[in-house]
Short mmCIF file of C-alpha atoms in Angstrom, two decimals:
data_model
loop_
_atom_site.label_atom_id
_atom_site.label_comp_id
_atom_site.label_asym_id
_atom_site.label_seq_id
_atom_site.Cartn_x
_atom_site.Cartn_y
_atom_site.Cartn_z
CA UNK A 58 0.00 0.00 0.00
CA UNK A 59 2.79 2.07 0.69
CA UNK A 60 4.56 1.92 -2.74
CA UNK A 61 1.38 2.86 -4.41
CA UNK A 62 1.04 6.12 -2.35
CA UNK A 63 5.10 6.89 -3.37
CA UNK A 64 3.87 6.22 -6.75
CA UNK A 65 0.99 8.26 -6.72
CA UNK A 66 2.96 11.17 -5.19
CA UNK A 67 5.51 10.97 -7.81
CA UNK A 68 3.20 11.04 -11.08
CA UNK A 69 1.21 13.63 -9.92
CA UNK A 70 3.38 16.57 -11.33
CA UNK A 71 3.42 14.57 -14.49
CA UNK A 72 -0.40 14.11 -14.46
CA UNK A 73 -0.88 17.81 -13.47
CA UNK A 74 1.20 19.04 -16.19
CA UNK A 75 -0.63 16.95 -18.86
CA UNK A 76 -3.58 18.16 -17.92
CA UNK A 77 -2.83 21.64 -18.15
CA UNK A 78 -1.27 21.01 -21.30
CA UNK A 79 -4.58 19.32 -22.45
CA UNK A 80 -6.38 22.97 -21.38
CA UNK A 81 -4.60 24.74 -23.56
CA UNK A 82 -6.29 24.68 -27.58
CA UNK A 83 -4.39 27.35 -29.41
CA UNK A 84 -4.01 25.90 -32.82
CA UNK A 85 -4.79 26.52 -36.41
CA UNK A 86 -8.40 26.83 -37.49
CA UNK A 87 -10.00 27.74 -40.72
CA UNK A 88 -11.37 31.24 -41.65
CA UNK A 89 -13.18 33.13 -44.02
CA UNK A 90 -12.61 36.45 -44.75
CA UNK A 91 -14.48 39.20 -46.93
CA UNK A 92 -12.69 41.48 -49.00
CA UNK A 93 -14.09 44.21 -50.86
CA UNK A 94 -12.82 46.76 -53.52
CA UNK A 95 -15.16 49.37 -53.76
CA UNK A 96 -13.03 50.66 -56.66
CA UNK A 97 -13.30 47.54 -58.86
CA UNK A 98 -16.25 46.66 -58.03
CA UNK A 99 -16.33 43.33 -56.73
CA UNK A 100 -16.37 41.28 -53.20
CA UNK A 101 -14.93 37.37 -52.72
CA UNK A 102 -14.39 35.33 -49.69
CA UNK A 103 -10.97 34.02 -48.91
CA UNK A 104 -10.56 30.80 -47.34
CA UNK A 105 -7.50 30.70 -45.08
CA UNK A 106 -6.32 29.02 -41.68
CA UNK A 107 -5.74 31.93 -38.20
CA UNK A 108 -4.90 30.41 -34.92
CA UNK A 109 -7.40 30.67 -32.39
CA UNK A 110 -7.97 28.94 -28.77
CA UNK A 111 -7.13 29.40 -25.09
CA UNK A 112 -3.85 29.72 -23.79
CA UNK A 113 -2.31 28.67 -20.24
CA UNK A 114 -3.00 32.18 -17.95
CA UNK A 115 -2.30 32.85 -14.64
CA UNK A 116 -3.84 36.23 -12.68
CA UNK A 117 -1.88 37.69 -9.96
CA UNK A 118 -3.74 38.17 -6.74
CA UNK A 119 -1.38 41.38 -6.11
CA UNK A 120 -0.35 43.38 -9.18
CA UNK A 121 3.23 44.76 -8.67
CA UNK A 122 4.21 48.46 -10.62
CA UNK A 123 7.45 47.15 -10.51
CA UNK A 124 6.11 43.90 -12.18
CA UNK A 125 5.39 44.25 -15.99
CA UNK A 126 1.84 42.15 -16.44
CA UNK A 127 0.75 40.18 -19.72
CA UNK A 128 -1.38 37.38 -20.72
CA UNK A 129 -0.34 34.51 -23.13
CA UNK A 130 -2.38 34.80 -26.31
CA UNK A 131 -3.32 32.54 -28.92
CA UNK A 132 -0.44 33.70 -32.16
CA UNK A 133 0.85 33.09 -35.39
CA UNK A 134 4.20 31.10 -35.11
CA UNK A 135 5.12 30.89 -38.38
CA UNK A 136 2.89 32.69 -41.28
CA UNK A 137 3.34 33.19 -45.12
CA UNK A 138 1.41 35.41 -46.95
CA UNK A 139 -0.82 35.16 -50.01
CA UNK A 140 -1.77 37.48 -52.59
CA UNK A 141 -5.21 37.60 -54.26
CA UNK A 142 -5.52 39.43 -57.52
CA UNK A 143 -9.26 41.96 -58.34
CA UNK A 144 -9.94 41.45 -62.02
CA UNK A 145 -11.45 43.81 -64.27
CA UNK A 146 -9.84 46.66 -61.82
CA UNK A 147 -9.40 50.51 -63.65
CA UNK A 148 -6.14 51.23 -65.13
CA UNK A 149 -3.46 52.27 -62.08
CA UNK A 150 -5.54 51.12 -59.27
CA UNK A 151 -4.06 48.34 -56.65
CA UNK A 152 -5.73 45.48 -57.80
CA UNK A 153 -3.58 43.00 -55.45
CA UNK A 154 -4.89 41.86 -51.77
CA UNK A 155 -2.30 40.40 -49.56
CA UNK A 156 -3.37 38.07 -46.51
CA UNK A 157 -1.63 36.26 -43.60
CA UNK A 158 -1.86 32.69 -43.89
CA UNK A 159 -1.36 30.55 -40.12
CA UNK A 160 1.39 27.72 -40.89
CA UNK A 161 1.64 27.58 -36.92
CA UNK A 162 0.78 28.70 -33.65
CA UNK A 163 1.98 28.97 -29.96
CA UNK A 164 0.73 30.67 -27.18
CA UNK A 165 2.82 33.68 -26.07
CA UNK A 166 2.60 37.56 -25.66
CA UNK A 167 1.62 39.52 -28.62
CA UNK A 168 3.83 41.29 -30.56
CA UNK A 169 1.33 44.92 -31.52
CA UNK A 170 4.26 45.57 -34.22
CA UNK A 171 3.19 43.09 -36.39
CA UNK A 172 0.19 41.39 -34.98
CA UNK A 173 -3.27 42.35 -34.22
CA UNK A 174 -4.13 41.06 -31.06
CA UNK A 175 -7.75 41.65 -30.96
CA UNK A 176 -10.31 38.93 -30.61
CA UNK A 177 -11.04 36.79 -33.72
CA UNK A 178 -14.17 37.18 -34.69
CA UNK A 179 -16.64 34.15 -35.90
CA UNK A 180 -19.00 35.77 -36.99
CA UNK A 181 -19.51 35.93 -41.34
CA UNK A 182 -19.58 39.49 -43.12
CA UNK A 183 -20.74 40.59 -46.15
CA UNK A 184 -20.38 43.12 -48.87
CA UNK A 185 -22.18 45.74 -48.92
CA UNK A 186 -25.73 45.66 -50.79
CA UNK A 187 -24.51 48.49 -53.51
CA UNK A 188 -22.98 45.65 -56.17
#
C-alpha cells in the first residue's frame, strides 16, 4: 500500500502538467474572410487558416508596478502570406490583396508591431448591398 502512495505522489506533477497542457487549444483553425474593392467593383471570400484557442494564464492576486503584467495569447508562429488578384480593376488602381496565412501557432505575448491582437471574430460578413 505504501509503494502505491510513493507512486501516486511521484506522477502527480506529471499528471498535473498533462492536464494543463490538455487545457490549452491554441491551434490553427480555418477562416473566411471578406474582401471588398469598392473601386473595382467586386467582393470574394478568402478561405484561409488563423490560430485561435485558449492559452495557459495565470492572474496575480497582487499586481506589482514594478512587475510588468501580460497574458499569453493565442499567435501566429510561423505565417506566409498570399496574394489575391481583383480582375477587371481601372487602369493604375491596386488590384492586389495580400493576406496572412497561419502555418503555426503557440501561445505567447503579442507582438502589436506586427500582430493584431484583438479577438477573432466568428462571426460571417458581407459586402455591402450596392454591387
Amino acid at each position: 500500500m505504501r509503494m502505491h502512495f510513493v507512486v501516486m505522489v511521484m506522477l502527480l506533477p506529471v499528471l498535473m502538467r498533462a492536464v494543463s497542457e490538455g487545457r490549452s487549444s491554441c491551434r490553427l483553425t480555418n477562416i473566411s474572410i471578406t474582401v471588398e474593392s469598392e473601386e473595382c467593383g467586386s467582393c470574394i471570400t478568402i478561405d484561409t487558416t488563423a490560430c485561435a484557442g485558449l492559452c495557459k494564464t495565470q492572474e496575480r492576486v497582487y499586481r506589482s508596478p514594478m512587475v510588468q503584467n501580460y497574458q499569453n495569447t493565442c499567435n501566429f508562429r510561423e505565417w506566409t502570406y498570399e496574394t489575391y488578384e481583383f480582375k477587371g480593376c481601372p487602369l493604375r488602381v491596386d488590384s492586389v490583396f495580400s493576406y496572412p496565412v497561419a502555418l503555426s501557432c503557440e501561445c505567447s505575448k503579442c507582438n502589436t508591431d506586427i500582430m493584431d491582437c484583438g479577438v477573432l471574430s466568428h462571426q460571417t460578413t458581407s459586402c455591402n448591398a450596392h454591387y
